[in-house]
PDB file of C-alpha atoms in Angstrom:
ATOM      1  CA  SER O   1      56.689   5.074  11.511  1.00  0.00           C
ATOM      2  CA  GLN O   2      55.755   8.822  10.817  1.00  0.00           C
ATOM      3  CA  THR O   3      52.550  10.134  12.201  1.00  0.00           C
ATOM      4  CA  ILE O   4      50.988  13.710  11.395  1.00  0.00           C
ATOM      5  CA  HIS O   5      48.753  15.201  14.269  1.00  0.00           C
ATOM      6  CA  GLN O   6      46.404  17.594  14.039  1.00  0.00           C
ATOM      7  CA  TRP O   7      43.852  19.404  16.596  1.00  0.00           C
ATOM      8  CA  PRO O   8      41.528  20.643  17.469  1.00  0.00           C
ATOM      9  CA  ALA O   9      39.418  18.403  15.810  1.00  0.00           C
ATOM     10  CA  THR O  10      36.073  21.331  16.206  1.00  0.00           C
ATOM     11  CA  LEU O  11      36.031  24.656  16.773  1.00  0.00           C
ATOM     12  CA  VAL O  12      33.717  27.106  17.594  1.00  0.00           C
ATOM     13  CA  GLN O  13      34.791  31.046  17.892  1.00  0.00           C
ATOM     14  CA  PRO O  14      32.729  33.902  17.801  1.00  0.00           C
ATOM     15  CA  VAL O  15      33.482  36.232  14.959  1.00  0.00           C
ATOM     16  CA  GLY O  16      36.544  39.070  15.628  1.00  0.00           C
ATOM     17  CA  SER O  17      38.115  36.335  17.977  1.00  0.00           C
ATOM     18  CA  PRO O  18      41.708  34.568  17.218  1.00  0.00           C
ATOM     19  CA  LEU O  19      42.795  31.381  16.023  1.00  0.00           C
ATOM     20  CA  SER O  20      45.641  29.153  16.389  1.00  0.00           C
ATOM     21  CA  LEU O  21      45.266  25.690  14.845  1.00  0.00           C
ATOM     22  CA  GLU O  22      48.364  23.083  15.885  1.00  0.00           C
ATOM     23  CA  CYS O  23      49.869  20.359  13.223  1.00  0.00           C
ATOM     24  CA  THR O  24      52.618  18.334  14.393  1.00  0.00           C
ATOM     25  CA  VAL O  25      54.332  15.578  12.403  1.00  0.00           C
ATOM     26  CA  GLU O  26      56.748  12.314  14.315  1.00  0.00           C
ATOM     27  CA  GLY O  27      59.302  10.412  12.749  1.00  0.00           C
ATOM     28  CA  THR O  28      60.617  12.288   9.483  1.00  0.00           C
ATOM     29  CA  SER O  29      62.834  14.770   9.552  1.00  0.00           C
ATOM     30  CA  ASN O  30      62.596  18.603   7.206  1.00  0.00           C
ATOM     31  CA  PRO O  31      59.300  17.652   6.139  1.00  0.00           C
ATOM     32  CA  ASN O  32      57.319  19.987   3.545  1.00  0.00           C
ATOM     33  CA  LEU O  33      53.991  20.874   5.043  1.00  0.00           C
ATOM     34  CA  TYR O  34      51.486  22.416   3.652  1.00  0.00           C
ATOM     35  CA  TRP O  35      47.526  23.679   5.152  1.00  0.00           C
ATOM     36  CA  TYR O  36      44.718  22.979   3.150  1.00  0.00           C
ATOM     37  CA  ARG O  37      40.520  24.247   3.451  1.00  0.00           C
ATOM     38  CA  GLN O  38      38.294  21.807   2.453  1.00  0.00           C
ATOM     39  CA  ALA O  39      35.013  22.686   1.248  1.00  0.00           C
ATOM     40  CA  ALA O  40      32.199  20.784  -0.119  1.00  0.00           C
ATOM     41  CA  GLY O  41      32.029  21.106  -3.675  1.00  0.00           C
ATOM     42  CA  ARG O  42      35.050  23.218  -4.115  1.00  0.00           C
ATOM     43  CA  GLY O  43      37.493  20.551  -2.987  1.00  0.00           C
ATOM     44  CA  LEU O  44      40.911  21.490  -1.395  1.00  0.00           C
ATOM     45  CA  GLN O  45      42.689  24.702  -1.186  1.00  0.00           C
ATOM     46  CA  LEU O  46      45.963  25.080   0.031  1.00  0.00           C
ATOM     47  CA  LEU O  47      46.164  27.733   1.811  1.00  0.00           C
ATOM     48  CA  PHE O  48      50.110  27.859   3.070  1.00  0.00           C
ATOM     49  CA  TYR O  49      53.322  25.602   2.723  1.00  0.00           C
ATOM     50  CA  SER O  50      56.817  25.212   4.155  1.00  0.00           C
ATOM     51  CA  VAL O  51      59.820  23.503   3.102  1.00  0.00           C
ATOM     52  CA  GLY O  52      61.479  24.587   5.817  1.00  0.00           C
ATOM     53  CA  ILE O  53      61.639  26.606   9.354  1.00  0.00           C
ATOM     54  CA  GLY O  54      60.700  29.510   9.222  1.00  0.00           C
ATOM     55  CA  GLN O  55      59.784  29.696   4.836  1.00  0.00           C
ATOM     56  CA  ILE O  56      56.328  30.023   4.491  1.00  0.00           C
ATOM     57  CA  SER O  57      54.345  30.401   0.933  1.00  0.00           C
ATOM     58  CA  SER O  58      50.881  31.734   0.767  1.00  0.00           C
ATOM     59  CA  GLU O  59      48.948  30.640  -2.202  1.00  0.00           C
ATOM     60  CA  VAL O  60      45.618  32.997  -1.732  1.00  0.00           C
ATOM     61  CA  PRO O  61      45.276  35.865  -0.032  1.00  0.00           C
ATOM     62  CA  GLN O  62      43.077  35.648   3.168  1.00  0.00           C
ATOM     63  CA  ASN O  63      42.371  36.538   6.742  1.00  0.00           C
ATOM     64  CA  LEU O  64      44.430  33.398   7.810  1.00  0.00           C
ATOM     65  CA  SER O  65      48.276  33.208   8.084  1.00  0.00           C
ATOM     66  CA  ALA O  66      50.978  30.203   9.215  1.00  0.00           C
ATOM     67  CA  SER O  67      53.943  29.858  10.857  1.00  0.00           C
ATOM     68  CA  ARG O  68      56.758  27.011  11.294  1.00  0.00           C
ATOM     69  CA  PRO O  69      58.553  27.658  14.531  1.00  0.00           C
ATOM     70  CA  GLN O  70      59.732  23.989  14.666  1.00  0.00           C
ATOM     71  CA  ASP O  71      60.885  21.436  11.892  1.00  0.00           C
ATOM     72  CA  ARG O  72      57.906  19.745  12.360  1.00  0.00           C
ATOM     73  CA  GLN O  73      55.222  22.268  13.698  1.00  0.00           C
ATOM     74  CA  PHE O  74      53.029  23.805  11.497  1.00  0.00           C
ATOM     75  CA  ILE O  75      50.697  26.646  12.783  1.00  0.00           C
ATOM     76  CA  LEU O  76      47.169  28.461  10.937  1.00  0.00           C
ATOM     77  CA  SER O  77      46.010  31.547  12.796  1.00  0.00           C
ATOM     78  CA  SER O  78      43.783  34.699  12.201  1.00  0.00           C
ATOM     79  CA  LYS O  79      44.100  37.611  14.569  1.00  0.00           C
ATOM     80  CA  LYS O  80      40.028  38.787  13.785  1.00  0.00           C
ATOM     81  CA  LEU O  81      38.182  35.534  12.750  1.00  0.00           C
ATOM     82  CA  LEU O  82      35.538  36.465  10.077  1.00  0.00           C
ATOM     83  CA  LEU O  83      32.091  34.659   9.078  1.00  0.00           C
ATOM     84  CA  SER O  84      33.965  33.372   5.963  1.00  0.00           C
ATOM     85  CA  ASP O  85      36.440  31.572   7.660  1.00  0.00           C
ATOM     86  CA  SER O  86      34.523  28.613   8.965  1.00  0.00           C
ATOM     87  CA  GLY O  87      35.719  25.624   7.152  1.00  0.00           C
ATOM     88  CA  PHE O  88      37.174  22.306   7.347  1.00  0.00           C
ATOM     89  CA  TYR O  89      41.056  22.614   7.604  1.00  0.00           C
ATOM     90  CA  LEU O  90      43.782  19.965   6.866  1.00  0.00           C
ATOM     91  CA  CYS O  91      47.349  19.975   7.802  1.00  0.00           C
ATOM     92  CA  ALA O  92      49.024  17.870   5.674  1.00  0.00           C
ATOM     93  CA  TRP O  93      53.054  16.442   4.961  1.00  0.00           C
ATOM     94  CA  SER O  94      54.967  15.164   2.072  1.00  0.00           C
ATOM     95  CA  ASP O  95      58.683  14.045   1.909  1.00  0.00           C
ATOM     96  CA  PRO O  96      60.746  15.892  -0.018  1.00  0.00           C
ATOM     97  CA  GLN O  97      62.886  13.029  -1.152  1.00  0.00           C
ATOM     98  CA  ARG O  98      60.423  10.820  -2.078  1.00  0.00           C
ATOM     99  CA  ASN O  99      57.379  11.228  -4.602  1.00  0.00           C
ATOM    100  CA  TYR O 100      54.869   8.882  -2.080  1.00  0.00           C
ATOM    101  CA  GLY O 101      52.232  12.118  -2.481  1.00  0.00           C
ATOM    102  CA  TYR O 102      51.025  13.996   1.214  1.00  0.00           C
ATOM    103  CA  THR O 103      49.740  12.125   4.340  1.00  0.00           C
ATOM    104  CA  PHE O 104      46.931  14.436   5.771  1.00  0.00           C
ATOM    105  CA  GLY O 105      45.806  14.699   8.899  1.00  0.00           C
ATOM    106  CA  SER O 106      41.664  14.562  11.080  1.00  0.00           C
ATOM    107  CA  GLY O 107      41.408  17.548  10.093  1.00  0.00           C
ATOM    108  CA  THR O 108      39.829  20.760  12.226  1.00  0.00           C
ATOM    109  CA  ARG O 109      35.927  21.948  11.354  1.00  0.00           C
ATOM    110  CA  LEU O 110      35.835  25.531  12.812  1.00  0.00           C
ATOM    111  CA  THR O 111      32.747  27.017  12.689  1.00  0.00           C
ATOM    112  CA  VAL O 112      32.650  31.085  13.590  1.00  0.00           C
ATOM    113  CA  VAL O 113      29.474  32.223  14.842  1.00  0.00           C
TER     114      VAL O 113
ATOM    115  CA  ALA F   1      48.452  27.978 -14.437  1.00  0.00           C
ATOM    116  CA  GLN F   2      47.448  24.490 -13.006  1.00  0.00           C
ATOM    117  CA  ARG F   3      44.027  23.054 -13.210  1.00  0.00           C
ATOM    118  CA  VAL F   4      42.725  19.872 -12.074  1.00  0.00           C
ATOM    119  CA  THR F   5      38.713  19.102 -13.019  1.00  0.00           C
ATOM    120  CA  GLN F   6      36.801  16.399 -12.170  1.00  0.00           C
ATOM    121  CA  PRO F   7      33.381  17.273 -13.928  1.00  0.00           C
ATOM    122  CA  GLU F   8      31.037  14.963 -12.108  1.00  0.00           C
ATOM    123  CA  LYS F   9      29.566  16.017  -8.425  1.00  0.00           C
ATOM    124  CA  LEU F  10      28.637  12.735  -7.568  1.00  0.00           C
ATOM    125  CA  LEU F  11      28.632   9.048  -9.783  1.00  0.00           C
ATOM    126  CA  SER F  12      25.796   6.318  -9.104  1.00  0.00           C
ATOM    127  CA  VAL F  13      26.789   2.898 -10.000  1.00  0.00           C
ATOM    128  CA  PHE F  14      25.517  -0.178  -9.329  1.00  0.00           C
ATOM    129  CA  LYS F  15      27.080  -3.475  -7.298  1.00  0.00           C
ATOM    130  CA  GLY F  16      29.227  -5.237  -9.850  1.00  0.00           C
ATOM    131  CA  ALA F  17      29.268  -2.768 -12.887  1.00  0.00           C
ATOM    132  CA  PRO F  18      32.137  -0.729 -14.199  1.00  0.00           C
ATOM    133  CA  VAL F  19      33.430   2.322 -12.232  1.00  0.00           C
ATOM    134  CA  GLU F  20      34.773   5.162 -14.508  1.00  0.00           C
ATOM    135  CA  LEU F  21      35.763   8.727 -12.348  1.00  0.00           C
ATOM    136  CA  LYS F  22      36.866  11.153 -14.765  1.00  0.00           C
ATOM    137  CA  CYS F  23      40.036  13.674 -14.107  1.00  0.00           C
ATOM    138  CA  ASN F  24      41.293  16.135 -16.457  1.00  0.00           C
ATOM    139  CA  TYR F  25      44.529  18.333 -16.249  1.00  0.00           C
ATOM    140  CA  SER F  26      45.474  21.718 -17.620  1.00  0.00           C
ATOM    141  CA  TYR F  27      49.774  22.159 -17.080  1.00  0.00           C
ATOM    142  CA  SER F  28      52.460  23.450 -19.141  1.00  0.00           C
ATOM    143  CA  GLY F  29      54.969  20.693 -17.877  1.00  0.00           C
ATOM    144  CA  SER F  30      55.629  17.157 -17.169  1.00  0.00           C
ATOM    145  CA  PRO F  31      52.441  16.291 -15.070  1.00  0.00           C
ATOM    146  CA  GLU F  32      52.487  14.015 -12.173  1.00  0.00           C
ATOM    147  CA  LEU F  33      49.091  12.940 -10.749  1.00  0.00           C
ATOM    148  CA  PHE F  34      47.246  11.005  -8.356  1.00  0.00           C
ATOM    149  CA  TRP F  35      44.163  10.265  -6.460  1.00  0.00           C
ATOM    150  CA  TYR F  36      42.754  10.555  -3.288  1.00  0.00           C
ATOM    151  CA  VAL F  37      40.191   8.808  -1.458  1.00  0.00           C
ATOM    152  CA  GLN F  38      38.058   9.967   1.384  1.00  0.00           C
ATOM    153  CA  TYR F  39      36.034   7.278   3.098  1.00  0.00           C
ATOM    154  CA  SER F  40      33.399   8.222   5.579  1.00  0.00           C
ATOM    155  CA  ARG F  41      34.515   9.486   9.254  1.00  0.00           C
ATOM    156  CA  GLN F  42      38.005   8.804   7.701  1.00  0.00           C
ATOM    157  CA  ARG F  43      40.977  10.657   6.734  1.00  0.00           C
ATOM    158  CA  LEU F  44      41.746  11.577   3.168  1.00  0.00           C
ATOM    159  CA  GLN F  45      44.171   9.159   2.099  1.00  0.00           C
ATOM    160  CA  LEU F  46      46.285   8.218  -1.219  1.00  0.00           C
ATOM    161  CA  LEU F  47      44.718   5.910  -3.347  1.00  0.00           C
ATOM    162  CA  LEU F  48      47.279   5.735  -6.595  1.00  0.00           C
ATOM    163  CA  ARG F  49      49.977   7.627  -8.021  1.00  0.00           C
ATOM    164  CA  HIS F  50      50.274   7.372 -11.928  1.00  0.00           C
ATOM    165  CA  ILE F  51      54.428   6.623 -11.606  1.00  0.00           C
ATOM    166  CA  SER F  52      53.804   3.538  -9.692  1.00  0.00           C
ATOM    167  CA  ARG F  53      51.460   2.344 -12.722  1.00  0.00           C
ATOM    168  CA  GLU F  54      49.859  -0.217  -9.711  1.00  0.00           C
ATOM    169  CA  SER F  55      46.439  -1.065  -9.067  1.00  0.00           C
ATOM    170  CA  ILE F  56      45.290  -1.008  -5.610  1.00  0.00           C
ATOM    171  CA  LYS F  57      42.182  -1.730  -4.543  1.00  0.00           C
ATOM    172  CA  GLY F  58      41.415  -3.170  -8.179  1.00  0.00           C
ATOM    173  CA  PHE F  59      41.214   0.572  -9.128  1.00  0.00           C
ATOM    174  CA  THR F  60      43.786   1.876 -11.935  1.00  0.00           C
ATOM    175  CA  ALA F  61      44.532   4.671 -13.861  1.00  0.00           C
ATOM    176  CA  ASP F  62      46.118   5.787 -16.665  1.00  0.00           C
ATOM    177  CA  LEU F  63      47.845   8.974 -17.688  1.00  0.00           C
ATOM    178  CA  ASN F  64      46.749  10.168 -21.313  1.00  0.00           C
ATOM    179  CA  LYS F  65      48.933  12.612 -22.167  1.00  0.00           C
ATOM    180  CA  GLY F  66      47.116  13.570 -25.483  1.00  0.00           C
ATOM    181  CA  GLU F  67      43.977  13.820 -23.583  1.00  0.00           C
ATOM    182  CA  THR F  68      45.090  15.561 -20.517  1.00  0.00           C
ATOM    183  CA  SER F  69      43.033  12.635 -18.820  1.00  0.00           C
ATOM    184  CA  PHE F  70      43.897  10.708 -15.415  1.00  0.00           C
ATOM    185  CA  HIS F  71      40.713   8.387 -15.206  1.00  0.00           C
ATOM    186  CA  LEU F  72      40.070   6.275 -12.438  1.00  0.00           C
ATOM    187  CA  LYS F  73      38.718   2.971 -13.245  1.00  0.00           C
ATOM    188  CA  LYS F  74      37.336  -0.145 -11.560  1.00  0.00           C
ATOM    189  CA  PRO F  75      36.279  -3.147 -13.912  1.00  0.00           C
ATOM    190  CA  PHE F  76      33.275  -4.247 -10.745  1.00  0.00           C
ATOM    191  CA  ALA F  77      32.526  -1.680  -8.603  1.00  0.00           C
ATOM    192  CA  GLN F  78      32.009  -3.017  -4.298  1.00  0.00           C
ATOM    193  CA  GLU F  79      29.542  -1.282  -1.785  1.00  0.00           C
ATOM    194  CA  GLU F  80      33.108  -0.453  -0.080  1.00  0.00           C
ATOM    195  CA  ASP F  81      34.264   1.414  -2.699  1.00  0.00           C
ATOM    196  CA  SER F  82      31.591   4.432  -2.246  1.00  0.00           C
ATOM    197  CA  ALA F  83      33.523   7.331  -1.134  1.00  0.00           C
ATOM    198  CA  MET F  84      34.430  10.850  -2.107  1.00  0.00           C
ATOM    199  CA  TYR F  85      37.599  10.774  -4.893  1.00  0.00           C
ATOM    200  CA  TYR F  86      39.884  13.938  -5.258  1.00  0.00           C
ATOM    201  CA  CYS F  87      42.109  13.819  -8.490  1.00  0.00           C
ATOM    202  CA  ALA F  88      45.289  15.605  -7.769  1.00  0.00           C
ATOM    203  CA  LEU F  89      48.008  16.815 -10.177  1.00  0.00           C
ATOM    204  CA  LYS F  90      51.933  17.867  -8.609  1.00  0.00           C
ATOM    205  CA  ALA F  91      53.813  21.054  -9.591  1.00  0.00           C
ATOM    206  CA  GLY F  92      55.514  24.164  -8.790  1.00  0.00           C
ATOM    207  CA  GLY F  93      58.071  24.168  -6.040  1.00  0.00           C
ATOM    208  CA  GLY F  94      57.386  22.609  -2.494  1.00  0.00           C
ATOM    209  CA  ASN F  95      55.818  19.639  -4.396  1.00  0.00           C
ATOM    210  CA  LYS F  96      52.549  21.463  -4.205  1.00  0.00           C
ATOM    211  CA  LEU F  97      49.269  19.476  -4.686  1.00  0.00           C
ATOM    212  CA  THR F  98      46.318  20.922  -7.416  1.00  0.00           C
ATOM    213  CA  PHE F  99      42.873  18.814  -6.458  1.00  0.00           C
ATOM    214  CA  GLY F 100      40.414  18.773  -7.856  1.00  0.00           C
ATOM    215  CA  THR F 101      36.515  19.384  -6.307  1.00  0.00           C
ATOM    216  CA  GLY F 102      35.862  15.693  -6.297  1.00  0.00           C
ATOM    217  CA  THR F 103      33.881  13.343  -6.941  1.00  0.00           C
ATOM    218  CA  GLN F 104      31.604  11.179  -4.507  1.00  0.00           C
ATOM    219  CA  LEU F 105      31.077   7.782  -5.797  1.00  0.00           C
ATOM    220  CA  LYS F 106      27.928   5.964  -4.481  1.00  0.00           C
ATOM    221  CA  VAL F 107      28.000   1.995  -4.749  1.00  0.00           C
ATOM    222  CA  GLU F 108      24.308   0.684  -4.578  1.00  0.00           C
ATOM    223  CA  LEU F 109      23.234  -2.946  -3.913  1.00  0.00           C
TER     224      LEU F 109
END
């Protein structure tokens, strides 16, 4: 069966420090991969999505970037964190051949101090 | 651009009462709609899809293209239904989902 792993679960980072959040999927091939940010009262905002290795689409301008170095690995990064980057980040995958919706990871709570 | 609107941030009902969580969408193409649910301390998970026309945990949702709505309904609320509910619209390439802001459902005894 397919599983999605996301880590770390929580992270406290100082302003100006770099960031790397990792997401991996098991049990499937060529998944579509997504990074969302969930904020109270604002729902889920799509940050990046990827339909293949090295293919990244950005949905909103921001201080973050994403990479997909392997088929089932999706990384969210920043060179210098801002206070406004604090939030709850969710990774998700979907099967492009089927319309079963998304499967989400457990999320990362990022606090920038 | 597509948009999903969930007008209620919080909906509080008594156990056994009917539930209706509202969702309206704006999209020029043919919509595909979903409801996701997040129970306390659990992952966000798919509840149901409009194309399946299914009932999950007693919940149903009918796509009304005339009113551009996809309201989630359940005739008799249970305490375990208390959760955050998100409506989502699939649009554009990459199977992207646009989510609403969510409605917190609280079922009181």
